[in-house]
Tab-separated table of C-alpha atoms and ligand atoms in Angstrom:
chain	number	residue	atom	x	y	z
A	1	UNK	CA	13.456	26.841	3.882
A	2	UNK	CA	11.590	23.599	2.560
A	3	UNK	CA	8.494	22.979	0.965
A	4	UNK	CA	6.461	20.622	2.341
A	5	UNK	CA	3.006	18.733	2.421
A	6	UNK	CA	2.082	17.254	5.408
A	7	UNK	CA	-0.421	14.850	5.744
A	8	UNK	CA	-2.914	14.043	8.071
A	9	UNK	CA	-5.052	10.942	8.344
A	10	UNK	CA	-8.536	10.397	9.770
A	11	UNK	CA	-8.131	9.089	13.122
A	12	UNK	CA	-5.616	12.449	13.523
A	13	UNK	CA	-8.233	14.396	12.176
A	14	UNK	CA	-11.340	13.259	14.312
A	15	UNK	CA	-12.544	15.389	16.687
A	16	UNK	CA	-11.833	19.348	17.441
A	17	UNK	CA	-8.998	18.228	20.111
A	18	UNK	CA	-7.108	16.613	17.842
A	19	UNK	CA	-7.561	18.836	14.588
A	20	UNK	CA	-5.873	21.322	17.400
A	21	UNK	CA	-2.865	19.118	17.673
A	22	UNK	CA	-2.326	18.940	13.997
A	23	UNK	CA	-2.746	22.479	13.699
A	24	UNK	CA	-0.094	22.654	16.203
A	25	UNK	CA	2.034	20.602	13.974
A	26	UNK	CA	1.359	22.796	10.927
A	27	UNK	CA	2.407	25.931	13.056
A	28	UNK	CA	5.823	24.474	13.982
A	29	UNK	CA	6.686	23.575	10.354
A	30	UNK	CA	5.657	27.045	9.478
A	31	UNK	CA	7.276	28.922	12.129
A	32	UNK	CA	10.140	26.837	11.474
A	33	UNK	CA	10.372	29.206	7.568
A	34	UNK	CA	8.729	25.871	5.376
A	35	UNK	CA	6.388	26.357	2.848
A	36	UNK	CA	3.414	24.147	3.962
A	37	UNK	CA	0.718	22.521	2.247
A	38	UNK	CA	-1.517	20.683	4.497
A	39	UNK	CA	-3.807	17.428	2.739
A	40	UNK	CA	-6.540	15.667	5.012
A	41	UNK	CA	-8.487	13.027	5.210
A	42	UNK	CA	-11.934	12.738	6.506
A	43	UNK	CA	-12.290	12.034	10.381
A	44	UNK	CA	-12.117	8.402	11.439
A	45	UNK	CA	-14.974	6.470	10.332
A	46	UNK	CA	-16.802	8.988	8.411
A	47	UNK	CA	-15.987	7.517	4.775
A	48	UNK	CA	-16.886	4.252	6.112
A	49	UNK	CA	-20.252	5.886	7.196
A	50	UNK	CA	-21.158	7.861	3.959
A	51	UNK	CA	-20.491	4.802	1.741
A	52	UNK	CA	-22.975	2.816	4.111
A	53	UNK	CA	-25.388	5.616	3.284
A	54	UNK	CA	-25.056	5.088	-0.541
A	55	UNK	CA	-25.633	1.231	-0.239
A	56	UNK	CA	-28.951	2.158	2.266
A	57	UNK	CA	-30.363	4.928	-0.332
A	58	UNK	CA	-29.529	2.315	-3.679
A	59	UNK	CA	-27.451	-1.334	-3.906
A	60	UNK	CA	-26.475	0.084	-7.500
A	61	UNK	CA	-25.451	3.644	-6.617
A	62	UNK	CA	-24.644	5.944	-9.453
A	63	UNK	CA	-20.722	6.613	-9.276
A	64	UNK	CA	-20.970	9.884	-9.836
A	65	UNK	CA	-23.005	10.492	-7.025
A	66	UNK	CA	-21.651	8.369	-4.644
A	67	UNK	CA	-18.442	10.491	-5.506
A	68	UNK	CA	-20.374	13.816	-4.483
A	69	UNK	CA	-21.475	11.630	-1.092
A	70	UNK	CA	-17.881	10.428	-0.056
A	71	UNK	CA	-16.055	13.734	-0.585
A	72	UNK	CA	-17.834	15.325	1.683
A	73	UNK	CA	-15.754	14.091	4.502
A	74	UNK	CA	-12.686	15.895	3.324
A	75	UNK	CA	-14.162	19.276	2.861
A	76	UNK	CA	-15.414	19.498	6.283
A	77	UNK	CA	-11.864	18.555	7.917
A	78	UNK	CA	-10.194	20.612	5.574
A	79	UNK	CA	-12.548	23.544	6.399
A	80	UNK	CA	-12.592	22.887	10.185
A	81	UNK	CA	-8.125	22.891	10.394
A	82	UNK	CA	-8.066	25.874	8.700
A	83	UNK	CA	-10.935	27.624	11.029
A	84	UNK	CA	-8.611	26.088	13.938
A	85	UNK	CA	-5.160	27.696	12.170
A	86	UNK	CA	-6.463	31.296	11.477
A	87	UNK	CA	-7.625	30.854	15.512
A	88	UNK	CA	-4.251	30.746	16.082
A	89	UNK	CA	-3.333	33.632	13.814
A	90	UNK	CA	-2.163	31.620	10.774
A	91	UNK	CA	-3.402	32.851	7.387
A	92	UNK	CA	-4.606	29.483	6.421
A	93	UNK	CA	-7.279	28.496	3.923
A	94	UNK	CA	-8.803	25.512	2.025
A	95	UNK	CA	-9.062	25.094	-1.452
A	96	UNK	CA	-11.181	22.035	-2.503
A	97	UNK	CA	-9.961	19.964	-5.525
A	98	UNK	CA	-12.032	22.038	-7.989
A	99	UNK	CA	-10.093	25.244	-6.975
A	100	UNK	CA	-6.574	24.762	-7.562
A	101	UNK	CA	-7.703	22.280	-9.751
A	102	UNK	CA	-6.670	18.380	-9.614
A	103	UNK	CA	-7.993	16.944	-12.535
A	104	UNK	CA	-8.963	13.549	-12.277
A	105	UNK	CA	-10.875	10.919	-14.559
A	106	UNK	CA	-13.411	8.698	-13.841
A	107	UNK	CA	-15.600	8.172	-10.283
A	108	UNK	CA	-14.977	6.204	-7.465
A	109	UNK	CA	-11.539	5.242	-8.079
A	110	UNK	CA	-10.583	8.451	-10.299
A	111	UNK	CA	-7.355	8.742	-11.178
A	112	UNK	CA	-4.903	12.350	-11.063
A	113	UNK	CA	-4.359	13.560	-14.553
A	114	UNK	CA	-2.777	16.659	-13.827
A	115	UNK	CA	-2.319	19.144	-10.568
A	116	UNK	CA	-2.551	22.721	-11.426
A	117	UNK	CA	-0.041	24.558	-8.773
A	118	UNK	CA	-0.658	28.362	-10.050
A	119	UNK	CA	-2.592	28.951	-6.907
A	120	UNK	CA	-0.476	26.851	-4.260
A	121	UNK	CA	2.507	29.381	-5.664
A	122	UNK	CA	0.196	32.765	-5.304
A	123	UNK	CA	-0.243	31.347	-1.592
A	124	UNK	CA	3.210	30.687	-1.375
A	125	UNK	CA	4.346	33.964	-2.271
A	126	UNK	CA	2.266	35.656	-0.050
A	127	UNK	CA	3.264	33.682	2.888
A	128	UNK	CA	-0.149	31.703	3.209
A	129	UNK	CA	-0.556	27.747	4.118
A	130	UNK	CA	-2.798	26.095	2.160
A	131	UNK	CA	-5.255	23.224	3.296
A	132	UNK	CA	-6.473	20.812	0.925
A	133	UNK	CA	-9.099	17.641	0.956
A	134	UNK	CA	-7.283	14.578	0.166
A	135	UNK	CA	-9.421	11.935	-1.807
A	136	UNK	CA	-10.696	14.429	-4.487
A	137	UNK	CA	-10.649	15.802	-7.781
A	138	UNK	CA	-12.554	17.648	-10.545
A	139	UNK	CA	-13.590	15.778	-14.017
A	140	UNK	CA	-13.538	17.187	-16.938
A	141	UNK	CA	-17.209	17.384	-16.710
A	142	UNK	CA	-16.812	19.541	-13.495
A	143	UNK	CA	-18.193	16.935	-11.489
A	144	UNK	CA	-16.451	15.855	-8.171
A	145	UNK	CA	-14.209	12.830	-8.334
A	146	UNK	CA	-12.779	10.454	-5.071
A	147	UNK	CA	-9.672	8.290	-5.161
A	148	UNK	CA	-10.543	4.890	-4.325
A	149	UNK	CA	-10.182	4.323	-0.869
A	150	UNK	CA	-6.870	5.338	1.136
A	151	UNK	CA	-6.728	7.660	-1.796
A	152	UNK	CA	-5.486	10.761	0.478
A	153	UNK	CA	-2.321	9.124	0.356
A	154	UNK	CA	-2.446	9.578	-3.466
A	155	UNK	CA	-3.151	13.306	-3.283
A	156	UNK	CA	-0.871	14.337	-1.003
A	157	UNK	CA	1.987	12.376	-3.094
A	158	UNK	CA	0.847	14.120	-6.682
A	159	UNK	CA	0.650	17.167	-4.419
A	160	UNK	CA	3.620	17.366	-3.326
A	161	UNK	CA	4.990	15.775	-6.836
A	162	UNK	CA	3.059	18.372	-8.599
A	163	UNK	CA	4.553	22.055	-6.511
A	164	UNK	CA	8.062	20.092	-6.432
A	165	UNK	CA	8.132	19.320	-2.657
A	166	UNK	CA	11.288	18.575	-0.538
A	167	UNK	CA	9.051	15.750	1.392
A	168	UNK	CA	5.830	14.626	1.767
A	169	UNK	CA	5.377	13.910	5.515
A	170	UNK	CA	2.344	11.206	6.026
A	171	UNK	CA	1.328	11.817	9.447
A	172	UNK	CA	-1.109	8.844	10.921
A	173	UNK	CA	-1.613	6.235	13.966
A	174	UNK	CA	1.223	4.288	14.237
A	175	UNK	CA	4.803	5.494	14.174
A	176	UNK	CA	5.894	4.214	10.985
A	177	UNK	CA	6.783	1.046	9.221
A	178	UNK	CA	7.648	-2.169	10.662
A	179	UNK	CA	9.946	-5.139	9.773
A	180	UNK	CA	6.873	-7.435	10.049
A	181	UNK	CA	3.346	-7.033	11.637
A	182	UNK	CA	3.660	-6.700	15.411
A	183	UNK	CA	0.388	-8.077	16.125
A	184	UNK	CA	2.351	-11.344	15.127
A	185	UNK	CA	5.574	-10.635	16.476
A	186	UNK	CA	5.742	-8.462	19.595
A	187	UNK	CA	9.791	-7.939	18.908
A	188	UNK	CA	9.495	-6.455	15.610
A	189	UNK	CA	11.288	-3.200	14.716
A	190	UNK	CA	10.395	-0.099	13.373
A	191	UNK	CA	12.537	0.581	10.222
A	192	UNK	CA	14.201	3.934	10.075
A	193	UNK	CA	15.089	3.896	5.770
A	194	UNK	CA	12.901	1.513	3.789
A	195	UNK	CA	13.130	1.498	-0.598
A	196	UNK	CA	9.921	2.279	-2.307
A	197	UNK	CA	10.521	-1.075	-4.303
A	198	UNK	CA	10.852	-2.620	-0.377
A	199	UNK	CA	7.937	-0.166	0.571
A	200	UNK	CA	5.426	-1.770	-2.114
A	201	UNK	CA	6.858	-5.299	-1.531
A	202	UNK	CA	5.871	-4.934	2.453
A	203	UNK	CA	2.033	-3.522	1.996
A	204	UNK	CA	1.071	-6.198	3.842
A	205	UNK	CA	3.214	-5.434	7.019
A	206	UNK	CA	2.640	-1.641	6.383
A	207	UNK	CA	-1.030	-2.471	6.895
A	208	UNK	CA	-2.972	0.199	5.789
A	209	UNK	CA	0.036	2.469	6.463
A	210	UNK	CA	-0.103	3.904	3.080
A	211	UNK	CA	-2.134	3.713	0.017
A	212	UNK	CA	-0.027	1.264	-2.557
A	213	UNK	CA	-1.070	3.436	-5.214
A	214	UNK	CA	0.896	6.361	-3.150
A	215	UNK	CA	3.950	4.703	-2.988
A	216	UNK	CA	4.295	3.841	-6.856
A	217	UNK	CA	3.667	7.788	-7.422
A	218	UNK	CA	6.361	8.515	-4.971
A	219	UNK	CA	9.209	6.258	-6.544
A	220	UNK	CA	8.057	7.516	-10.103
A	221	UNK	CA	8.561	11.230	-8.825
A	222	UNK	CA	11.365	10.085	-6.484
A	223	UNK	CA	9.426	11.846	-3.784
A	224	UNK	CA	10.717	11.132	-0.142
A	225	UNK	CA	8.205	9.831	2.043
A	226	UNK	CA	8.555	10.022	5.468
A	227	UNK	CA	5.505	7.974	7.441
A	228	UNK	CA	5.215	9.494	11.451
A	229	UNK	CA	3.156	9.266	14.217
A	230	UNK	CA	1.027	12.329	14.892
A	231	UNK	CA	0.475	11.360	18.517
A	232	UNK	CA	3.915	10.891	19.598
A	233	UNK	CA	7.227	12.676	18.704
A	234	UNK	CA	9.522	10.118	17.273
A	235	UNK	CA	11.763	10.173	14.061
A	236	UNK	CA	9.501	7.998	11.967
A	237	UNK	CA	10.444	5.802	8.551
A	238	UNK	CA	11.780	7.656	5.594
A	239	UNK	CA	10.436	5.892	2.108
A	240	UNK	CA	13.466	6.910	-0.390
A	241	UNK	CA	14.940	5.467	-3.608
A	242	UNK	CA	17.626	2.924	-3.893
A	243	UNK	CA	20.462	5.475	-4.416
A	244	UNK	CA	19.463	7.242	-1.377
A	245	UNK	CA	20.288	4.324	0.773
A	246	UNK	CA	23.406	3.437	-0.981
A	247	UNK	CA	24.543	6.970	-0.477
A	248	UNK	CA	23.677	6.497	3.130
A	249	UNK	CA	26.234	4.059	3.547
A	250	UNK	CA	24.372	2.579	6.571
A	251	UNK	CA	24.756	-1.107	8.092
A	252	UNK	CA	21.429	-2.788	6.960
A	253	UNK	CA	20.207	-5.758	7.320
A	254	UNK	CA	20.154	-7.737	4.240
A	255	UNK	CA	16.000	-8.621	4.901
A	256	UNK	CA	14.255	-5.634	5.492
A	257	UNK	CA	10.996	-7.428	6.292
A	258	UNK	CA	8.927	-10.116	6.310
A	259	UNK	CA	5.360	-9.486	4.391
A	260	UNK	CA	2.810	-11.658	4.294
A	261	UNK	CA	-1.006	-12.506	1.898
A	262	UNK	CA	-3.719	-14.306	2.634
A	263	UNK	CA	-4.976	-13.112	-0.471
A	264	UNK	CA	-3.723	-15.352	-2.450
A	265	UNK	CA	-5.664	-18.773	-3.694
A	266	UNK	CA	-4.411	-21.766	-5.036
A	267	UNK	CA	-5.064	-23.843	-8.740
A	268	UNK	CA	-3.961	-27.117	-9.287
A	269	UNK	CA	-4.766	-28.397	-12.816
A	270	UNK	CA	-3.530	-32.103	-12.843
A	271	UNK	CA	-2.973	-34.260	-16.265
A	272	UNK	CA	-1.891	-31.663	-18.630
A	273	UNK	CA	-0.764	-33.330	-21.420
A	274	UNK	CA	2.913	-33.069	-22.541
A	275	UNK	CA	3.447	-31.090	-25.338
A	276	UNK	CA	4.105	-27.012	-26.342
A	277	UNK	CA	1.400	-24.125	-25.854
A	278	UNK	CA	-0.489	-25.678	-23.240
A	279	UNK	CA	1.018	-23.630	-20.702
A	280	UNK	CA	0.017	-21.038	-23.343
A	281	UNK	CA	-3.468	-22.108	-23.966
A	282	UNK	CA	-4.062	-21.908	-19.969
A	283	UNK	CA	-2.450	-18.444	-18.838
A	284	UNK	CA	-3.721	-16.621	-22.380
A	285	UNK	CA	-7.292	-16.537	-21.350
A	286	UNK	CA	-6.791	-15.886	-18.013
A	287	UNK	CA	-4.508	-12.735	-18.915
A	288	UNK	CA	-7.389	-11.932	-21.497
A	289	UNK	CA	-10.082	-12.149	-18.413
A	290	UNK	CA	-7.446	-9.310	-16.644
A	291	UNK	CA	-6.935	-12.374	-14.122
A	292	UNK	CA	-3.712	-11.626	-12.369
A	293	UNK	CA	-1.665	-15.036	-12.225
A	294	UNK	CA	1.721	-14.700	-9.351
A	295	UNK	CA	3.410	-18.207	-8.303
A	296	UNK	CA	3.567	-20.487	-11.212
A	297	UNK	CA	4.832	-24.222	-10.594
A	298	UNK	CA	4.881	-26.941	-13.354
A	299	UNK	CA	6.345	-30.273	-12.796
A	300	UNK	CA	8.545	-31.709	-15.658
A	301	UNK	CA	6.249	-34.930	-16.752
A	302	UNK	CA	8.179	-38.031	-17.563
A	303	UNK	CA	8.625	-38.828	-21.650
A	304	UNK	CA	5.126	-39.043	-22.666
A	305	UNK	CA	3.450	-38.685	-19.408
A	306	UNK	CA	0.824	-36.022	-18.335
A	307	UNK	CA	2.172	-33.442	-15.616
A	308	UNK	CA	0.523	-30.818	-13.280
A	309	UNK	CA	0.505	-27.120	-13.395
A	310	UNK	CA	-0.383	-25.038	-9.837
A	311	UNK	CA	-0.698	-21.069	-9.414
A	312	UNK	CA	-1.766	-19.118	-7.770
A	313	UNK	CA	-4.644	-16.192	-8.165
A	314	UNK	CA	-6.190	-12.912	-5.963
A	315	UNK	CA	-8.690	-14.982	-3.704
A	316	UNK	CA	-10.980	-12.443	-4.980
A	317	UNK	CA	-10.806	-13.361	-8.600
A	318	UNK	CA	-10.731	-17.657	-7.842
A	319	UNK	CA	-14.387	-17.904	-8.753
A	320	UNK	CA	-14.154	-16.247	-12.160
A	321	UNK	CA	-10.967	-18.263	-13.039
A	322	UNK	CA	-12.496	-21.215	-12.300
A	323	UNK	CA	-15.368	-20.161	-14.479
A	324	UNK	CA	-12.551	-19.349	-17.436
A	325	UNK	CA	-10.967	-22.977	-16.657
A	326	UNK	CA	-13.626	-24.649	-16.956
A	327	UNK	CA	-14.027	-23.144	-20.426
A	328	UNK	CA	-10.715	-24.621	-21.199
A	329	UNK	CA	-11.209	-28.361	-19.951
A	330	UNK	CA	-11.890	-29.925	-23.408
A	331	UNK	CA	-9.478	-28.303	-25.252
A	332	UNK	CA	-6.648	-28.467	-23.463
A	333	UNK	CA	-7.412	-31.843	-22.117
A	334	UNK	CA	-6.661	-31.669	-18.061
A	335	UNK	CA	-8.127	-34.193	-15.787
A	336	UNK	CA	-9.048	-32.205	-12.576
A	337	UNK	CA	-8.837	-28.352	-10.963
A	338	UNK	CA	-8.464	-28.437	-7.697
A	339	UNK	CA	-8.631	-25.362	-5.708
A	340	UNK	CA	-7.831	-23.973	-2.026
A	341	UNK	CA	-8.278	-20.184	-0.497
A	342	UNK	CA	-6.098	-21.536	2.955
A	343	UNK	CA	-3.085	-20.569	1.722
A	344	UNK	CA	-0.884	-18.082	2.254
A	345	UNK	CA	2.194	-16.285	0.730
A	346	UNK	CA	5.075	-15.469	2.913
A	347	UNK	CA	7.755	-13.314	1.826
A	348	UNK	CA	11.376	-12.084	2.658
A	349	UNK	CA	12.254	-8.540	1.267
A	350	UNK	CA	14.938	-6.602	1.429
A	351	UNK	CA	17.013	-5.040	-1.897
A	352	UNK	CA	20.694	-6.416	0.399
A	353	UNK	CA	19.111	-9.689	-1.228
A	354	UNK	CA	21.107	-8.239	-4.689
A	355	UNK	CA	24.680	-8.687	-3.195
A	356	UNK	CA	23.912	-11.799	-0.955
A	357	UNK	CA	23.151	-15.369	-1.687
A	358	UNK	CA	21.809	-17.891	0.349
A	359	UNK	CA	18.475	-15.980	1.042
A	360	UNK	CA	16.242	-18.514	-0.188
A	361	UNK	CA	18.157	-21.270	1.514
A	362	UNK	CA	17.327	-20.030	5.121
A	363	UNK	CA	13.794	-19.859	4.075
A	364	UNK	CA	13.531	-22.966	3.045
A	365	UNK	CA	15.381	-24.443	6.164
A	366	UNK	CA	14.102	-22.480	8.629
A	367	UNK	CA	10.158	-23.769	7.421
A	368	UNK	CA	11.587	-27.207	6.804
A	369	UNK	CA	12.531	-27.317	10.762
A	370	UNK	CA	9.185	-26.096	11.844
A	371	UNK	CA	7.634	-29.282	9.219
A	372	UNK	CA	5.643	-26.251	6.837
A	373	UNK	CA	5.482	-27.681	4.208
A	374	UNK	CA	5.682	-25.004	0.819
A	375	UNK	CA	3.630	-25.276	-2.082
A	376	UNK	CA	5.030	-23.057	-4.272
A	377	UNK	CA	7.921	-20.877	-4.793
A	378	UNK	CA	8.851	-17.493	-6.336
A	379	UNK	CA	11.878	-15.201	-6.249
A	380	UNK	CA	12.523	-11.752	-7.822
A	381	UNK	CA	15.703	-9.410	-7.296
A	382	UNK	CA	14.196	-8.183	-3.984
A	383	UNK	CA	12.231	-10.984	-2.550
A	384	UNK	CA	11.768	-14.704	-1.706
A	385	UNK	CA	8.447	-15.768	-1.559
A	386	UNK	CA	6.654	-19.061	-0.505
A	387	UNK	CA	3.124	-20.441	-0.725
A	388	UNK	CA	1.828	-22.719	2.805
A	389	UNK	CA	-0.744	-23.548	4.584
A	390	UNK	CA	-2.551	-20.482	5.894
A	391	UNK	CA	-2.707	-22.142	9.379
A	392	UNK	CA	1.131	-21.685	9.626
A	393	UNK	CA	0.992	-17.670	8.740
A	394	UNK	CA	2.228	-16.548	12.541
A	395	UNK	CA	4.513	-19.330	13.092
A	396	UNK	CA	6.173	-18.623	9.591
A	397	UNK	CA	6.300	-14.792	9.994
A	398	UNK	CA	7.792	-15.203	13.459
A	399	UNK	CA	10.784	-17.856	12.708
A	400	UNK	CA	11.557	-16.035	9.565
A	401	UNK	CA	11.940	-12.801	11.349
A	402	UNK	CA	13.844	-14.639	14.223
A	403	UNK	CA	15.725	-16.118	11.018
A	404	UNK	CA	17.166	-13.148	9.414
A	405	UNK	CA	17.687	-11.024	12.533
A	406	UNK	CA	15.041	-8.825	12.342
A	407	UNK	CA	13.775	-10.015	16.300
A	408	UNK	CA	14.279	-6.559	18.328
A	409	UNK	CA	16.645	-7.103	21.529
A	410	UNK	CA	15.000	-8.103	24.225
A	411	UNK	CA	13.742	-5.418	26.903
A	412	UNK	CA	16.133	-5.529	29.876
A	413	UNK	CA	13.175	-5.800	32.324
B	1	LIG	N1	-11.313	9.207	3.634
B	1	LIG	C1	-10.953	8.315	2.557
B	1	LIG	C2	-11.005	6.869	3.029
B	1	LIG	O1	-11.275	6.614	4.183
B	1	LIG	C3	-9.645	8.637	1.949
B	1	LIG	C4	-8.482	8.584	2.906
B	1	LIG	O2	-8.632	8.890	4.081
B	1	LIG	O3	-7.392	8.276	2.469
B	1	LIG	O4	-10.821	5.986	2.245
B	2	MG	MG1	-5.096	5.866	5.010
């Protein structure tokens, strides 16, 4: 016997048909002796829908309310599987986040404090399968609380952290995560093991797969994760710890993946004088401003000479760095910032990258053939990344994978 949570996201959940096929699923996990807790998201579309409604009723919508707004979608999918469950003579019921209770601070983006699993183990015990909104918690206040969006992802995780879970199984539309994003590259693979350092590396190719915020959880808890299709019956990816894939002793590819951001934009502060803490006096404010900095390149100046500095920022937070910056002009003494959002980061991943050199090397030469030229660089233990031109994204991502042998065989046709 296991103990599992299975969840269910909201295109499997929208619509009576399909809340019959994940009941369906619940029932085999049961009859197959697991202890099942079932998390769900709201149908397809409906969040999207109720936060539209906030925005029509006020443009600055009181969190707290807009928490009771969004949460609704949860409650009535939760209420509506277990209706379809005790149909077919399961003794299923929901419990809202107030009942069991997850306690969560702050509204909109709440986050889990702590998971009270009393309850979960009385319905346990007496052979019951419990069905629970994803998205929400209680405040301290007693007021509802939602996740930030994707946050289902989050509750089923603490969930299943929380009541000490074999698995947390994250049932949704595709049939789990891929080596790189196969709108770009029709040969890419689904991965059967990824790392959750790998895992949070590839968000970008896991599109929307799972909630980043999810994944974290899950290594901190060293939760397996396994990511499946609820439409189709295949194996899936499992999300496990390093450890777990050493023990597996299985022939993997050194690259895992190749992720990519268009997220990212692009400073250039040219004629920085030469001399110590200037560096300093540029990325101090913009740490103080919460401005998250990634690819740093400074050139070494000649004796005496001025030098540039480039980096990179969140696309999203370019406007108010440039506002800091500016700030900053006099007193550090820089001649121009130049800035560009068409840019894009393309990365390698893949924790074989430990025990092999010569990663970085292929990169480099495989753009170099193609004439992309890179703007910046960065490396850590698990990745290689590289800043280029954002028109270059799919014809990166598909020599790279072709690169590291990540291209699927071809179909014998
Ligand atoms: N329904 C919420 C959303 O769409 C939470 C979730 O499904 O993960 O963001
Ligand atoms: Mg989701």
């Amino acid at each position: 016997m296991a103990r599992i949570v299975m969840k269910f996201g909201g295109t499997s959940m929208a619509g009576i048909e399909r809340i019959r096929h994940v009941a369906s699923r619940v029932k085999a996990e049961v009859e197959a002796g697991n202890q099942v807790a079932v998390v769900v998201s709201a149908m397809a579309g409906e969040t999207d829908r109720l936060v539209q409604l906030c925005r029509e009723a006020a443009s600055l919508y009181d969190p707290r309310e807009y928490d009771v707004v969004v949460a609704s979608g949860e409650q009535v999918t939760s209420g509506l599987l277990a209706i379809t469950l005790q149909g077919m003579g399961l003794p299923a019921k929901s419990y809202m986040g107030w009942q069991l209770p997850i306690r969560a601070s702050g509204h909109a983006a709440a986050l889990i404090e702590t998971i009270d699993v009393d309850v979960l183990e009385r319905v346990f015990d007496g052979g019951g399968i419990a069905v629970i909104p994803g998205f929400q918690g209680v405040t301290a206040e007693g007021a509802v609380a939602t996740l930030g969006r994707g946050g289902s992802d989050t509750s089923a995780v603490a969930l299943a952290a929380a009541m000490k879970a074999d698995r947390c199984d994250i049932y949704t539309d595709v049939d789990g995560v891929y080596t790189t994003d196969p709108r770009i590259v029709p040969r890419a693979r689904k991965l059967d093991l990824v790392t959750y350092e790998e895992m949070l590396e590839l968000a970008s190719v896991g599109a929307k797969v799972l909630q980043t915020r999810s994944v974290g959880l899950a290594m901190r808890y060293n939760m397996p994760l396994k990511v499946l299709s609820s439409f189709e019956d295949k194996p899936g990816t499992m999300i496990v710890s390093d450890e777990a894939i050493e023990d597996s002793n299985m022939e993997r590819n050194v690259i895992t993946g190749i992720a990519y951001d268009k997220n990212e934009a692009r400073v250039t502060l040219t004629g920085i004088p030469d001399r110590p803490g200037v560096v300093a006096a540029v990325f101090g404010p913009l740490a103080d401003a919460n401005i998250n900095v990634d690819m740093i390149v400074q050139n070494i100046p000649r004796a005496g000479e001025a030098s540039d500095l480039t980096f990179t920022v969140p696309t999203a937070s370019l406007a108010h760095t440039a506002a800091e910056l500016e700030k900053l002009k006099e007193s550090i003494g820089f001649a121009e910032m130049l800035t560009d959002t068409n840019v894009v980061k393309v990365s390698a991943v893949g924790v074989g990258m430990r025990s092999n050199a010569g990663i970085a090397a292929t990169m480099f030469k495989t753009l170099a053939d193609r004439g992309i030229n890179i703007v910046a660089i960065t490396t850590s233990e698990i990745k290689v990344s590289v800043l280029i031109p954002e028109e270059y994204t799919e014809l990166a991502v598909r020599v790279l994978h072709t690169a590291y042998g990540l291209d699927a065989e071809e179909d014998a046709a």
